[in-house]
Amino acid sequence: MSRSQWGSRLGFILAAAGSAIGLGAIWKFPYVAATNGGGAFLFIYLLICMTVGLALMLGEMALGRAANSNAVGSFRQLGGRAWPWVGFTGVLVCFLIYSFYSVVGGWTIAYIGKSLSGSILTSDAKVLGDTFNGFITDPVQPLIYHGLFAGLTLAVVLGGVQKGIENLSKFLMPALFVLMLVLIVRGLTLPGAMDGLLYFLTPDFGKVTGTMLVDAMGLAFFSLSLGMGVMITYGSYVGRDTPLLGSSLWVIALTVMTCFLAGLMVLPAVFAFGFDPSAGPGLTFITMPAVFAQMAGGQLFAVLFFCLLLVAALTSSVSLLEVVVSAVMDEFKLPRRRAALLVSAGVFLLGIPASLSLGIWREYTVFGKGVFDLLDYITSNLLMPLGEVLLAVFVGWRVWPVVQGELAPGGRNPLWLRAMRGFCRYLAPVLILGILVHNL
Ligand code: TRP
């Protein structure tokens, strides 16, 4: 069976950008940036994306295309026996992330419904907080939406690389940008919006601390979907004639721009109505509905806002599922259909305790954390940095000639490529080990 391929370069770029642009860029970035030095955070985030982020993304795509295989197979083929478990860890992490990502994805579907019915259109933050907590701690409702979200993701991945993932991305990514622009214009034209804009963008370099750097790096790698085999898998579907440098620059530019736009979308509106921008994760599900409640035409904008979150989450979850499905298909010689159903069933089951740990199973904790927080903690703080260091070492030290051949055919070694090698060999391992030590 020959390996699937993207139908066009644009399709590949939008699918990879779809993976990158997700809850990280739209949900997390605005409040993390706002509370961590505003413009200074944005600047450092951009710097990380354009150096180490670019190097790792190029490395992953080159690995996948050179080996023409999934995340596990690529490491085995290029690195020999000692390495496939690095790919395996990546696949496992995608599976784990997907299980709680799908729970949150389900919340966005539920909130589209709550916006349509108007039940969350109140400016009473207390009521909204109770609604949100009541919903996520409910033993049944979130599970239904989790199943719905996982089912949507499954339907796309069942469609395959071109007909499923690529077509979805070509349709939804432009839609995502249109939705964002509509919401930004609405937010910026509110009286008092300028204060929010200034709060978001004014750089405060006094807030550049170790913790802030660790946050910026963690968010950069998470929001670019790096280190876990996504770009290896997507790279393995890329044809030889597609330039990888230009493509990954596009993916990074789109992601960074989305982070910036997400801040523009959320913070001016939050300021205009006098809410607290450091509300953290609750900003999306508690503060934003209150903002919409006070806005002319707010119900429409609320529906659009949660549709946007759903779109962003869906194109990302598709990539998480595809990494696992692609590995299971190759390694166990299963057809796509069977692999996708099997993995989805597993993810659905693991999402159940994750969701319940926010409510009726709150008492069951390990190291003081419920299943949901534990999954988040283990993946984001331990396994992801570990996978990224190993990827950087693998690309920079173990198989650099192969990667170089993919990125600059014909034995050329331009300056940018030498810079990338330096980032993979030295900068990335040092920085990411710094994250790991900090987290431990
Ligand atoms: N990048 C996505 C986001 O920002 C999440 C994501 C998708 C991801 N695939 C990934 C994160 C692989 C890490 C690894 O929401």
PDB file of C-alpha atoms and ligand atoms in Angstrom, residues 18-26 93-94 97 101 219 221-230 255 312-313 315-317 319-320 323 384 388, ligand 1:
ATOM      1  CA  GLY A  18      -4.556  23.740  11.656  1.00  0.00           C
ATOM      2  CA  SER A  19      -2.697  21.413  13.971  1.00  0.00           C
ATOM      3  CA  ALA A  20      -0.688  24.245  15.442  1.00  0.00           C
ATOM      4  CA  ILE A  21      -3.479  26.789  15.806  1.00  0.00           C
ATOM      5  CA  GLY A  22      -5.697  25.458  18.542  1.00  0.00           C
ATOM      6  CA  LEU A  23      -6.677  25.974  22.121  1.00  0.00           C
ATOM      7  CA  GLY A  24      -3.047  26.923  22.828  1.00  0.00           C
ATOM      8  CA  ALA A  25      -3.090  29.972  20.584  1.00  0.00           C
ATOM      9  CA  ILE A  26      -6.667  31.068  21.137  1.00  0.00           C
ATOM     10  CA  VAL A  93       1.716  11.775  24.434  1.00  0.00           C
ATOM     11  CA  CYS A  94      -0.550  12.625  21.493  1.00  0.00           C
ATOM     12  CA  ILE A  97      -3.221  14.992  25.168  1.00  0.00           C
ATOM     13  CA  TYR A 101      -8.232  17.972  24.649  1.00  0.00           C
ATOM     14  CA  LEU A 219       3.520  27.578  25.072  1.00  0.00           C
ATOM     15  CA  PHE A 221       6.289  24.280  21.570  1.00  0.00           C
ATOM     16  CA  PHE A 222       2.740  23.301  22.497  1.00  0.00           C
ATOM     17  CA  SER A 223       1.151  25.794  20.138  1.00  0.00           C
ATOM     18  CA  LEU A 224       3.408  24.713  17.275  1.00  0.00           C
ATOM     19  CA  SER A 225       2.578  21.026  17.953  1.00  0.00           C
ATOM     20  CA  LEU A 226       6.282  20.211  18.213  1.00  0.00           C
ATOM     21  CA  GLY A 227       8.166  17.249  19.573  1.00  0.00           C
ATOM     22  CA  MET A 228       5.384  14.680  19.491  1.00  0.00           C
ATOM     23  CA  GLY A 229       5.515  13.463  15.917  1.00  0.00           C
ATOM     24  CA  VAL A 230       2.772  15.602  14.379  1.00  0.00           C
ATOM     25  CA  THR A 255       0.390  30.578  14.269  1.00  0.00           C
ATOM     26  CA  ALA A 312      -9.461  25.673  16.206  1.00  0.00           C
ATOM     27  CA  ALA A 313      -9.756  22.684  18.536  1.00  0.00           C
ATOM     28  CA  THR A 315      -8.180  20.879  13.329  1.00  0.00           C
ATOM     29  CA  SER A 316      -5.727  20.294  16.195  1.00  0.00           C
ATOM     30  CA  SER A 317      -7.382  17.182  17.567  1.00  0.00           C
ATOM     31  CA  SER A 319      -3.626  15.948  14.042  1.00  0.00           C
ATOM     32  CA  LEU A 320      -3.378  14.326  17.463  1.00  0.00           C
ATOM     33  CA  VAL A 323      -0.335  10.690  14.614  1.00  0.00           C
ATOM     34  CA  MET A 384       6.785  17.009  26.090  1.00  0.00           C
ATOM     35  CA  GLU A 388      11.663  17.769  22.423  1.00  0.00           C
TER      36      GLU A 388
HETATM   37  N1  TRP B   1      -1.048  22.926  18.901  1.00  0.00           N
HETATM   38  C1  TRP B   1      -2.326  22.611  19.436  1.00  0.00           C
HETATM   39  C2  TRP B   1      -2.855  23.774  20.257  1.00  0.00           C
HETATM   40  O1  TRP B   1      -2.241  24.790  20.350  1.00  0.00           O
HETATM   41  C3  TRP B   1      -2.349  21.368  20.265  1.00  0.00           C
HETATM   42  C4  TRP B   1      -1.670  20.235  19.635  1.00  0.00           C
HETATM   43  C5  TRP B   1      -2.052  19.558  18.550  1.00  0.00           C
HETATM   44  C6  TRP B   1      -0.476  19.637  20.082  1.00  0.00           C
HETATM   45  N2  TRP B   1      -1.155  18.574  18.270  1.00  0.00           N
HETATM   46  C7  TRP B   1      -0.188  18.610  19.194  1.00  0.00           C
HETATM   47  C8  TRP B   1       0.362  19.894  21.134  1.00  0.00           C
HETATM   48  C9  TRP B   1       0.962  17.832  19.363  1.00  0.00           C
HETATM   49  C10 TRP B   1       1.506  19.126  21.293  1.00  0.00           C
HETATM   50  C11 TRP B   1       1.807  18.102  20.412  1.00  0.00           C
HETATM   51  O2  TRP B   1      -3.890  23.703  20.827  1.00  0.00           O
END
